[in-house]
Coordinates of C-alpha atoms in Angstrom, one line a residue:
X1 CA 46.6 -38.9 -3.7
X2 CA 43.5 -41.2 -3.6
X3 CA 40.5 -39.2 -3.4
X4 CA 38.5 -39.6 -0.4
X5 CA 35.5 -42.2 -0.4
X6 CA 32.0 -41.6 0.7
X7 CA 29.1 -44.1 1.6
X8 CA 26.5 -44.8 -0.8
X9 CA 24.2 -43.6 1.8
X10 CA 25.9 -40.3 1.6
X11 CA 26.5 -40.2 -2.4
X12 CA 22.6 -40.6 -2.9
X13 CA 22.0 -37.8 -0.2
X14 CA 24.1 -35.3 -2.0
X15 CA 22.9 -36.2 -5.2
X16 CA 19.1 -36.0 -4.0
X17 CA 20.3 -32.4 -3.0
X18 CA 21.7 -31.5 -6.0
X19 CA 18.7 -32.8 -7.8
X20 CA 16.3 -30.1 -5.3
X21 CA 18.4 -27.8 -6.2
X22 CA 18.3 -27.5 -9.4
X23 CA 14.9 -28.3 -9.2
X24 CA 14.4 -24.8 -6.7
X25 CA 16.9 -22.9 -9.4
X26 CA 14.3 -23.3 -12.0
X27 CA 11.5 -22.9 -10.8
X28 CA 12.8 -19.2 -9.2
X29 CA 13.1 -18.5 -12.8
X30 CA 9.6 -19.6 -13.4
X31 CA 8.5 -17.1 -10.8
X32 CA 10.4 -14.1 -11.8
X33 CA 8.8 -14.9 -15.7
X34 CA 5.5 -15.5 -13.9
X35 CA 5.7 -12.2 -12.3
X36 CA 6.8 -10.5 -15.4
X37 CA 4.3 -11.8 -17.6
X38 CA 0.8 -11.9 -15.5
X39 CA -0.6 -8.9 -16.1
X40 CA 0.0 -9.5 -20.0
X41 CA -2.4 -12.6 -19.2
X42 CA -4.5 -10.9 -17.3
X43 CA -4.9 -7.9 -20.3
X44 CA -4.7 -9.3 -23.2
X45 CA -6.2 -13.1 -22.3
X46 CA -9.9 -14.2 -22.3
X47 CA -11.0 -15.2 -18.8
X48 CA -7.6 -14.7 -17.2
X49 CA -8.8 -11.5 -15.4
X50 CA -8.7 -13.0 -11.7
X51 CA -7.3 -16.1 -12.4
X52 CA -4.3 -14.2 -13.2
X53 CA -3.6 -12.5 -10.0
X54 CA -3.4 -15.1 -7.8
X55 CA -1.7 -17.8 -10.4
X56 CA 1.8 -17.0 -9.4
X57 CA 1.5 -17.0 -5.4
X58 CA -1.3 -19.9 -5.5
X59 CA 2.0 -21.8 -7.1
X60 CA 4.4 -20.8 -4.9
X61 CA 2.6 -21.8 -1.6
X62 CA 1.6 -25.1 -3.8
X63 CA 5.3 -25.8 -4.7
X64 CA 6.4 -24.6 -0.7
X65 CA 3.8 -27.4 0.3
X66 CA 5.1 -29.9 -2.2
X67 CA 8.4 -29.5 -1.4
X68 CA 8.0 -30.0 2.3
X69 CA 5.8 -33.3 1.8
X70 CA 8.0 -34.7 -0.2
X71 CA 10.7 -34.3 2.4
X72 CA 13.1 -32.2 0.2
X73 CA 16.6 -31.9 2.0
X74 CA 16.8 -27.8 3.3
X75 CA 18.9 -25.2 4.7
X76 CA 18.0 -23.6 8.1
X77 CA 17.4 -19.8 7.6
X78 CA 15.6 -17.1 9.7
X79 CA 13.4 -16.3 7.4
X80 CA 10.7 -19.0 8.3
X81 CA 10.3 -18.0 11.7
X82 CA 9.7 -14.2 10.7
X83 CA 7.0 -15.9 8.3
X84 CA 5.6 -17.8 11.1
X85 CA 5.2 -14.7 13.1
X86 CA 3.7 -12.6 10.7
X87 CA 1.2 -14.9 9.2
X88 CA -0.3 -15.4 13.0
X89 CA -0.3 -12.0 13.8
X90 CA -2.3 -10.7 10.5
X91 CA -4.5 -13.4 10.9
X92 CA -5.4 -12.9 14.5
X93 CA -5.4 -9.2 13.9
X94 CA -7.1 -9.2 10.2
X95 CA -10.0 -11.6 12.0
X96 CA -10.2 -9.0 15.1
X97 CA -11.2 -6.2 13.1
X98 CA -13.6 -8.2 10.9
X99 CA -15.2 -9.1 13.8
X100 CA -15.2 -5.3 15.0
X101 CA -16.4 -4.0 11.3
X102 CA -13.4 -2.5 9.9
X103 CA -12.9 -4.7 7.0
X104 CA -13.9 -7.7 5.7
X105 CA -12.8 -11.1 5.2
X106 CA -11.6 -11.0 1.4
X107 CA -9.9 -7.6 2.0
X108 CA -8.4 -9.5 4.7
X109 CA -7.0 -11.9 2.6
X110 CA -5.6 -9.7 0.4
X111 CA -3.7 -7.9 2.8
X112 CA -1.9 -11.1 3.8
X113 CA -1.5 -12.1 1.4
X114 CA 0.6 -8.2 0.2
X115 CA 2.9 -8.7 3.3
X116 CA 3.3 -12.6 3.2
X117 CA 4.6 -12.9 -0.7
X118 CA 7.8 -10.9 -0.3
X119 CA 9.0 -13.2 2.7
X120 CA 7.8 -16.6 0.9
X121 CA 9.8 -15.8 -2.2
X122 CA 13.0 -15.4 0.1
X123 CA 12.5 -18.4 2.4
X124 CA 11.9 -20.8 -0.6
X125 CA 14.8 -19.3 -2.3
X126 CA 16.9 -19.4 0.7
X127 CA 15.8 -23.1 1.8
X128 CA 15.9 -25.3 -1.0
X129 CA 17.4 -23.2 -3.6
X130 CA 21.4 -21.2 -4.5
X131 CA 23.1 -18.6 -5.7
X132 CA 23.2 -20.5 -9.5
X133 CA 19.8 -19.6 -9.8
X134 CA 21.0 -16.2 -10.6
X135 CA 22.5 -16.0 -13.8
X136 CA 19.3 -17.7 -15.5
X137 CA 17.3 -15.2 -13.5
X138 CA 19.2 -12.5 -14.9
X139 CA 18.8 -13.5 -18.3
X140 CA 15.0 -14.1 -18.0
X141 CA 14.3 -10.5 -16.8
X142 CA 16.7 -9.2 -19.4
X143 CA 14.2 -10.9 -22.0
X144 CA 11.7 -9.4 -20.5
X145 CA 12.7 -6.3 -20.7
X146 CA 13.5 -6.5 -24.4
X147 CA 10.0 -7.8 -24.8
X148 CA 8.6 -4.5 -23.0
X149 CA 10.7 -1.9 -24.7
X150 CA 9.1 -2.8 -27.9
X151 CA 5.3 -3.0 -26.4
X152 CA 6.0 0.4 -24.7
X153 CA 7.1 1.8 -27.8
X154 CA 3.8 0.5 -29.8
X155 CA 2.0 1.5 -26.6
X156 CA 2.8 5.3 -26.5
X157 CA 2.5 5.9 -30.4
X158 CA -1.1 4.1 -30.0
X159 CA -4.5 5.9 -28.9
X160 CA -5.9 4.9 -25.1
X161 CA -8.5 2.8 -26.8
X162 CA -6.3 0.6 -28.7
X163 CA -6.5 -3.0 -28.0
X164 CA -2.5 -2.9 -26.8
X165 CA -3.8 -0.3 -24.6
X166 CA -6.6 -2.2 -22.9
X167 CA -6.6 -2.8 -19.2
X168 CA -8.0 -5.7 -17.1
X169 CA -11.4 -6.1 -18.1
X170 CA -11.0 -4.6 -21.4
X171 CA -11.5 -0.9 -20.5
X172 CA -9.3 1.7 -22.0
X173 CA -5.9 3.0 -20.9
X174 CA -7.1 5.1 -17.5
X175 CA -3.5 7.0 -17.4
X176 CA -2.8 9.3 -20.0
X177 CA -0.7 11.9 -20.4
X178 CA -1.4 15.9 -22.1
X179 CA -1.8 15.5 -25.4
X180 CA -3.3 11.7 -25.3
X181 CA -0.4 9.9 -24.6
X182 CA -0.6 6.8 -22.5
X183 CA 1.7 5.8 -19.8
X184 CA 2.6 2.4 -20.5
X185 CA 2.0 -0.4 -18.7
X186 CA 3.9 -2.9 -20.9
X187 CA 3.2 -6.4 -19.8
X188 CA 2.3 -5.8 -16.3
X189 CA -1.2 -4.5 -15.1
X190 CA -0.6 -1.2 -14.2
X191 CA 1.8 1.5 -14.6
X192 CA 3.3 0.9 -10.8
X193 CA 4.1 -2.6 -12.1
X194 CA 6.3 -1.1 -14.9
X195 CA 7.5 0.9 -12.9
X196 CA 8.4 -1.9 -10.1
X197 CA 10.4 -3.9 -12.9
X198 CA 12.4 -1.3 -13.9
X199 CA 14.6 -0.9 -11.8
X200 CA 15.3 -4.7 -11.1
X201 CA 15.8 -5.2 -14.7
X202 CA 17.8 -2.4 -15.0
X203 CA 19.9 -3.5 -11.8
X204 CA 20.7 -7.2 -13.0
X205 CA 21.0 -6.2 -16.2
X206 CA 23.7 -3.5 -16.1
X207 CA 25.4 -5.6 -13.6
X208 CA 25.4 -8.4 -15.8
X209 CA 27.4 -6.1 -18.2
X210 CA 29.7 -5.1 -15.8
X211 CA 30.2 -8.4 -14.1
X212 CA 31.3 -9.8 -17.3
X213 CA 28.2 -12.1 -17.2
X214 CA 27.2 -14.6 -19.5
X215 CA 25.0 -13.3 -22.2
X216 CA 26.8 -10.0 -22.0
X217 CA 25.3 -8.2 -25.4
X218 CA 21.9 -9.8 -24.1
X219 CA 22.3 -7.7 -21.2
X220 CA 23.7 -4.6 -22.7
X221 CA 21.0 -4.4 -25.0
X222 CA 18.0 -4.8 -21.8
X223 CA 20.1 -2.0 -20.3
X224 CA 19.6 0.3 -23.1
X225 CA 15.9 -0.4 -23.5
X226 CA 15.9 0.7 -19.6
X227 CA 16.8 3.7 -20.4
X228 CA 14.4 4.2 -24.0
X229 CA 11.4 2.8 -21.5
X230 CA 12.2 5.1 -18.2
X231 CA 12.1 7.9 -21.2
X232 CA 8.7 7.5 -23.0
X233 CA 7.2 5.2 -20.1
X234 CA 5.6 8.4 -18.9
X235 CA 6.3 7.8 -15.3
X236 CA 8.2 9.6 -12.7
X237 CA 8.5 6.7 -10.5
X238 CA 10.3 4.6 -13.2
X239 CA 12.5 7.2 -14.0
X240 CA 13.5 7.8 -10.9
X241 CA 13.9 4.5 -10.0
X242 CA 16.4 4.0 -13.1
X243 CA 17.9 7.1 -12.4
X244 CA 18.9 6.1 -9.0
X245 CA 20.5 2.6 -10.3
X246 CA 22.0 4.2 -13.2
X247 CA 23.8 6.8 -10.7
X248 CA 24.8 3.8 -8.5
X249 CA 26.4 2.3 -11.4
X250 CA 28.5 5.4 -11.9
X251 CA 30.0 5.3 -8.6
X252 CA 30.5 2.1 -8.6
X253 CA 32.6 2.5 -11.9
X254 CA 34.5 5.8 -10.5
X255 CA 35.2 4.1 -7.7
X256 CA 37.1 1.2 -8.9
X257 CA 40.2 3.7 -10.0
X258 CA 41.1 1.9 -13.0
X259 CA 41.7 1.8 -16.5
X260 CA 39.0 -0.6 -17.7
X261 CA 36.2 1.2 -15.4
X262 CA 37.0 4.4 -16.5
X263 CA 36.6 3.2 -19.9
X264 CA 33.6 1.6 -19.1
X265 CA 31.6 4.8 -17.2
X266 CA 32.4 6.3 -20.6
X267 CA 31.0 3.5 -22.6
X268 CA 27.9 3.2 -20.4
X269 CA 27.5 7.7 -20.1
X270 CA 27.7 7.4 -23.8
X271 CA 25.2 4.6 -24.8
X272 CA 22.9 5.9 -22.4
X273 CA 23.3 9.7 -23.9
X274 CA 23.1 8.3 -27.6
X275 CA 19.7 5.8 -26.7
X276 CA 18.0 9.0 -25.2
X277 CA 18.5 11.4 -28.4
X278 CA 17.9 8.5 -30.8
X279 CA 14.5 8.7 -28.6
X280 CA 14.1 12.2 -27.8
X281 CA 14.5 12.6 -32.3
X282 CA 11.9 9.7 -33.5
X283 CA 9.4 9.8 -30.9
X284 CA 9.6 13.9 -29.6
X285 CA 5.8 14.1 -28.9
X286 CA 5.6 11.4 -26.9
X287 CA 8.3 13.2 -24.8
X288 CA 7.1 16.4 -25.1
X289 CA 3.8 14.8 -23.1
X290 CA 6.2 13.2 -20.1
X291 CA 7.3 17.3 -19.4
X292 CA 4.4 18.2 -19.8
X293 CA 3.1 15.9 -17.6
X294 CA 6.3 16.5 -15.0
X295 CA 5.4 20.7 -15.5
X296 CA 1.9 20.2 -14.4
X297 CA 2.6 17.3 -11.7
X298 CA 5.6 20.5 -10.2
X299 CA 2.9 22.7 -10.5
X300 CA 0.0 21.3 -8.1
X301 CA 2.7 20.0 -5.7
X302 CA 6.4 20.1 -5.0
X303 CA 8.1 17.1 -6.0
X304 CA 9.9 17.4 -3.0
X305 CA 7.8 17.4 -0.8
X306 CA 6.0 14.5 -1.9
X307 CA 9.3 12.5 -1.7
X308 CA 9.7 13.6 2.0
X309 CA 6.4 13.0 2.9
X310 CA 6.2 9.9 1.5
X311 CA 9.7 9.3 3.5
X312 CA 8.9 10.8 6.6
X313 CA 5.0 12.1 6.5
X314 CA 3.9 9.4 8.7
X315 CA 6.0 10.1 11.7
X316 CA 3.8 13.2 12.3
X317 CA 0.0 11.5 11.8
X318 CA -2.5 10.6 13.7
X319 CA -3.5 6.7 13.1
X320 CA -5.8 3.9 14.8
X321 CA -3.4 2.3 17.6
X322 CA -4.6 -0.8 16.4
X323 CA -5.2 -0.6 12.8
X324 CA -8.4 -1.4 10.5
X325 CA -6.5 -4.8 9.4
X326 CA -4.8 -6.0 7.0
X327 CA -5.3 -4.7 3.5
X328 CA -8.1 -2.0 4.9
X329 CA -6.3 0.9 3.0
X330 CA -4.4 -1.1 -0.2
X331 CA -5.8 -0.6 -3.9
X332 CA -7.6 -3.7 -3.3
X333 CA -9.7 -2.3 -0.1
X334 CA -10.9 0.7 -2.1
X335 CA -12.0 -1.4 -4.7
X336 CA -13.9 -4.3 -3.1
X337 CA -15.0 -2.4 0.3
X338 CA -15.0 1.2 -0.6
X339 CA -12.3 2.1 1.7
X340 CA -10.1 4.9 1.9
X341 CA -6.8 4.2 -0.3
X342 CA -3.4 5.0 1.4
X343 CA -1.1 5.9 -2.0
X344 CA 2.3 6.1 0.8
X345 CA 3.2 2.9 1.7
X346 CA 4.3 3.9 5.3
X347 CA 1.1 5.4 5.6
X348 CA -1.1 2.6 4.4
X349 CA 1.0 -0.1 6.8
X350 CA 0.2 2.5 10.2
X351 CA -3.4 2.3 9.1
X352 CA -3.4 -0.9 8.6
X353 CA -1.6 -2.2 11.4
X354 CA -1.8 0.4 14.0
X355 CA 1.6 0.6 16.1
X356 CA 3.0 -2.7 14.5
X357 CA 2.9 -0.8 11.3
X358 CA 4.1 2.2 12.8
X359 CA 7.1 -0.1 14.3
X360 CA 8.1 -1.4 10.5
X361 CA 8.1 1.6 8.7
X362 CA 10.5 3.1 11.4
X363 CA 12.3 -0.7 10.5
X364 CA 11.9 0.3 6.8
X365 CA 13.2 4.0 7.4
X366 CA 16.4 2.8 9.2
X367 CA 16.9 -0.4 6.5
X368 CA 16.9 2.4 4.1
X369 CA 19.6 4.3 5.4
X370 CA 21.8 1.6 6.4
X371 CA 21.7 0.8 2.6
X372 CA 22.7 4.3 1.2
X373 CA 26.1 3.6 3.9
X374 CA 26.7 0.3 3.1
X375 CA 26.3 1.5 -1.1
X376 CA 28.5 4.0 0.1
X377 CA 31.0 2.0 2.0
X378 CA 31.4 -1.0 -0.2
X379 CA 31.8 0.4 -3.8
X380 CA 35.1 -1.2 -3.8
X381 CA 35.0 -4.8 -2.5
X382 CA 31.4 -5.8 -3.6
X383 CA 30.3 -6.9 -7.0
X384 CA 28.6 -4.8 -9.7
X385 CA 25.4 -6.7 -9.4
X386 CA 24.9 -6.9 -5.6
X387 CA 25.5 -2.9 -5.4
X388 CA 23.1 -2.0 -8.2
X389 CA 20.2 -4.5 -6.4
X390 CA 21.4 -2.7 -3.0
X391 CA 20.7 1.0 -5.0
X392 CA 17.3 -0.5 -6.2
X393 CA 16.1 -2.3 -2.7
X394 CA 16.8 0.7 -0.8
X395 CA 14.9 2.9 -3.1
X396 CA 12.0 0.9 -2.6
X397 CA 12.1 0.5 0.8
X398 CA 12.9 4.4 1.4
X399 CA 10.3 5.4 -1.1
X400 CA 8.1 3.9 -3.3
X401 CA 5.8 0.7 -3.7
X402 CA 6.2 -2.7 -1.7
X403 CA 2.7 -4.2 -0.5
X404 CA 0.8 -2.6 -2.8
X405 CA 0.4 -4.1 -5.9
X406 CA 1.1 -8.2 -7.0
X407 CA 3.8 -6.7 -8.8
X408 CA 5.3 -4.4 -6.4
X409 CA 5.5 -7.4 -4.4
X410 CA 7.3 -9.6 -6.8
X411 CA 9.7 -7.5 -7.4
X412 CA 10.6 -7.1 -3.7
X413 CA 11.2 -10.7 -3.6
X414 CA 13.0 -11.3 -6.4
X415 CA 15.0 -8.1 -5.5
X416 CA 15.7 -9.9 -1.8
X417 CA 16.6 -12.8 -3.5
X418 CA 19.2 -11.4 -5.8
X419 CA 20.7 -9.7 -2.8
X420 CA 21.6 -12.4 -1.3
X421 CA 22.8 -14.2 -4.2
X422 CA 25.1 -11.3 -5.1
X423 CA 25.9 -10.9 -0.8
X424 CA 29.8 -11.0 0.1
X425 CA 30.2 -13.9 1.9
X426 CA 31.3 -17.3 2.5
X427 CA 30.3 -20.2 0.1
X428 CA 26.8 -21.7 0.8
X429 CA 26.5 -24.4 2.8
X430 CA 26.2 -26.8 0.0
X431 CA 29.6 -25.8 -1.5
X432 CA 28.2 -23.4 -4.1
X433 CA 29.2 -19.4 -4.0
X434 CA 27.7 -16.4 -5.4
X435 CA 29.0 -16.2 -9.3
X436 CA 30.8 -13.3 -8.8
X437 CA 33.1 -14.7 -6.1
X438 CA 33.3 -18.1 -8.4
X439 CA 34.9 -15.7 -11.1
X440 CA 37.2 -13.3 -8.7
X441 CA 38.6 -16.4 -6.9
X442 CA 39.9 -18.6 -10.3
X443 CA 41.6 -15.3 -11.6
X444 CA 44.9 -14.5 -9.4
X445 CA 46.0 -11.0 -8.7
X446 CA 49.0 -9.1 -8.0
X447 CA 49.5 -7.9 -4.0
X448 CA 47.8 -5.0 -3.6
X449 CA 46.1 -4.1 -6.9
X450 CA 42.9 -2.9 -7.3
X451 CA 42.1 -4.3 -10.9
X452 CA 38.4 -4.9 -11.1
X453 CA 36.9 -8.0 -11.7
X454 CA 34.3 -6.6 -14.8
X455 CA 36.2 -7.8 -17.3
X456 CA 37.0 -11.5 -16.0
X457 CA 35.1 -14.2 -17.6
X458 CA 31.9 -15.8 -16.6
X459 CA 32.8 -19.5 -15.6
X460 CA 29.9 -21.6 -16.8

C-alpha cells in the first residue's frame, strides 16, 4: 500500500513542530542542570552571589517569551490558566499589603516569584515540549548526583571553614553537626537544596534501573551514591526523603510477583545494605555525628510530632484572614525585612495568603493523600519511574519544602514534569508516548501474565 501523502504546507508544519520540540526537550535539560548547579556558582564563583539566584527563572520567563513571539506551534493545557490566576491575584494581593505596611515591594517579588516557578516549569514543559525530554533529563540528574556524592564526601571530612565548605558570600559552613561535622550542601546553596534533590535523583534514577533505561550502570551507580549521601549528608530531611522512595521501590518490586523483581528487590536490598557499611567502616565519625545529631534533635522534640505538625499544625492556628503578602514569612522576608520566618510550609502560605493559603494547603493535604492511594493502587500497571516520582511528589507536598527555597522550587517542577512524562496514558498529541509505554508496547506478551517490563530494552 502507497503511503498516504501530505501537503507541503502540512510537511513544513510538522516538521517546524518537531524542530520546537526538540528545541523545548533540551532546553528542560538545561533547566534541571541549571537548577542543580546554581548554588555551586553562587559558592564557589566571584560575583555570582545574586546573579545566581535569579539566572535560571530570569531564563525561563525569557525563553517562555521567546517562544511565544516567535509563534512556536503549542499544545493547549490547563496549566496556563491556573498561572494566569495566580500571578493576578499575588500581585493584587502582594501590592495591597505593601500599600497597608506588611511587606515590601522586593519581598513581594520574591514571593511570586516562590509560587509562580513551579507552575512555569510545567506549562512550558507541557506546551511546547514531550515526554522524550525525559530520558536526557534522567541522565543529567544522575550526573549530578555522581558529581555531589564525591563533594559531600570531601565536604564532611573537611573543617567548616574550608573553602569547599564556604557559603554564599564566602562565610563558613553555618550547619554543623556534634563533633564539627558539616551538613553538606554539595552543589546547591543550602542544606534544604540537597535535601530537595535527593529524592528526585534518587526517584529517576532507581527508576531508570528498573525501567531498563538507557545508561543503566549510569543510573545504578547515582542510586548508590543516594544512599552514601542520605547517610553522611547529615540531614534528616534527606534521609527521609530517600527513605521514603527507597521503600516505594520495594513495593513496587514485591508487587510485581515475579521472578526477575524478586531478584531484583534482592539486588537493590543488597547494594543498598553493602554501600551503607562500606560507609558506616571508612567514614564512622562522620556518622557517629548524624546520631548524635538525630539523639539531640529526639531529645528537644519528638520527631513525631514535628512531622504532624508540620502536616496538620496549621488547621488549629490562628492567622491574618488576609495574609501579610506574598513572601512576608519565606527565608527571603526574614532576611531582607526582618520578618518573622515560617519554617512549615503550610504555615508560612496561611500567613502569607490569609484564607487562600489556608484553602491550598487543605488542596496540598488532600493531593497528598490521594497520592499515597493512587501509589498504593497502581503498583502493578504503572512504571517504575512514574511510581517512585509519585512516592517523592507526595512527600513533598505532605511534608517538607516547596516555596521556600530556589531549589525547593526547582525540584517541584522538574518533579511535576517527570510525572507527567512517566503518567499512564494515551500517546501525546503529537504522536509521541511516555518511554515506558514505547518499550511495553513493542514487546508482546502472553494472555494474562504479569511479567514486568524492567528488564525489556530501552528503544532509542
Amino acid at each position: 500500500m502507497g503511503r498516504r501523502g501530505g501537503s507541503p504546507r502540512e510537511a513544513l508544519t510538522a516538521s517546524r513542530q518537531q524542530n520546537i520540540t526538540s528545541r523545548a526537550n533540551r532546553f528542560l535539560v538545561l533547566v534541571a542542570v541549571i537548577w542543580g548547579l546554581e548554588g555551586a556558582l553562587r559558592k564557589w564563583v566571584p560575583g555570582m552571589d545574586q546573579m545566581g539566584a535569579v539566572a535560571r527563572d530570569a531564563l525561563l520567563v525569557g525563553v517562555l517569551a521567546l517562544f511565544y513571539v516567535l509563534g512556536a506551534p503549542r499544545r493547549e493545557n490547563r496549566v496556563w490558566p491556573i498561572v494566569w490566576i495566580a500571578t493576578a491575584f499575588l500581585a493584587v494581593h502582594g501590592l495591597l499589603n505593601v500599600i497597608i505596611g506588611n511587606t515590601t515591594l522586593h519581598v513581594t517579588a520574591l514571593g511570586m516569584r516562590s509560587y509562580l516557578v513551579p507552575l512555569l516549569v510545567v506549562a512550558f514543559a507541557l506546551t511546547y515540549a514531550d515526554s522524550r525530554a525525559l530520558e536526557p533529563v534522567r541522565v543529567a540528574l544522575s550526573l549530578l548526583v555522581l558529581v555531589n556524592v564525591a563533594i559531600v564526601i570531601v565536604q564532611v571530612r573537611s573543617a567548616p571553614s574550608a573553602g569547599i565548605n564556604l557559603e554564599i558570600s564566602g562565610i563558613d559552613a553555618h550547619f554543623v553537626n556534634p563533633g564539627g561535622v558539616v551538613r553538606a550542601t554539595g552543589t546547591f546553596a543550602a542544606v534544604s537544596g540537597l535535601a530537595s534533590f535527593l529524592p528526585v535523583g534518587l526517584a529517576l534514577s532507581l527508576g531508570g534501573v528498573l525501567d531498563s533505561a538507557r545508561f543503566r550502570a549510569v543510573h545504578a551507580a547515582a542510586a548508590l551514591s543516594c544512599v552514601v549521601i542520605a547517610a553522611v549528608g547529615g540531614s534528616r530531611g534527606a534521609l527521609v526523603g530517600a527513605a521514603i522512595v527507597g521503600a516505594a521501590a520495594v513495593a513496587v518490586l514485591a508487587a510485581r510477583l515475579t521472578w526477575h523483581s524478586w531478584t531484583g528487590l534482592l539486588a537493590i536490598t543488597g547494594a543498598a545494605v553493602t554501600a551503607a557499611y562500606v560507609v558506616a567502616q571508612t567514614l564512622p565519625q562522620v556518622i557517629e555525628s548524624f546520631g548524635a545529631r538525630v539523639e539531640n534533635a529526639a531529645n528537644v522534640e519528638s520527631p513525631s510530632g514535628r512531622v504532624g505538625n508540620g502536616i496538620f499544625g496549621f488547621l488549629a492556628t490562628d492567622f491574618p484572614v488576609l495574609g501579610h503578602g506574598a513572601g512576608s514569612h519565606s527565608s527571603g522576608g526574614f532576611a531582607l525585612a526582618g520578618q518573622d520566618w515560617q519554617e512549615e510550609e503550610k504555615f508560612r502560605w496561611v500567613f502569607e495568603l490569609g484564607i487562600v493559603g489556608y484553602a491550598l494547603a487543605i488542596a496540598s493535604l488532600i493531593a497528598g493523600l490521594i497520592g499515597v492511594v493512587y501509589l498504593i493502587g497502581s503498583l502493578r500497571r504503572a512504571s517504575a519511574t512514574h511510581l517512585l516520582t509519585v512516592a517523592a511528589v507526595t512527600t513533598v507536598v505532605l511534608y517538607g519544602g516547596i516555596t521556600q527555597q530556589p531549589t525547593t522550587q526547582g525540584a517541584l517542577g522538574i518533579m511535576a514534569v517527570a510525572l507527567w512524562m512517566t503518567r499512564p496514558a494515551d500517546p501525546d498529541a503529537d504522536g509521541a508516548s511516555p518511554p515506558h509505554q514505547r518499550r511495553i508496547a513493542t514487546t508482546p506478551r502472553r494472555a494474562g501474565s504479569t511479567r514486568s517490563s524492567f528488564r525489556v530494552r530501552h528503544r532509542a
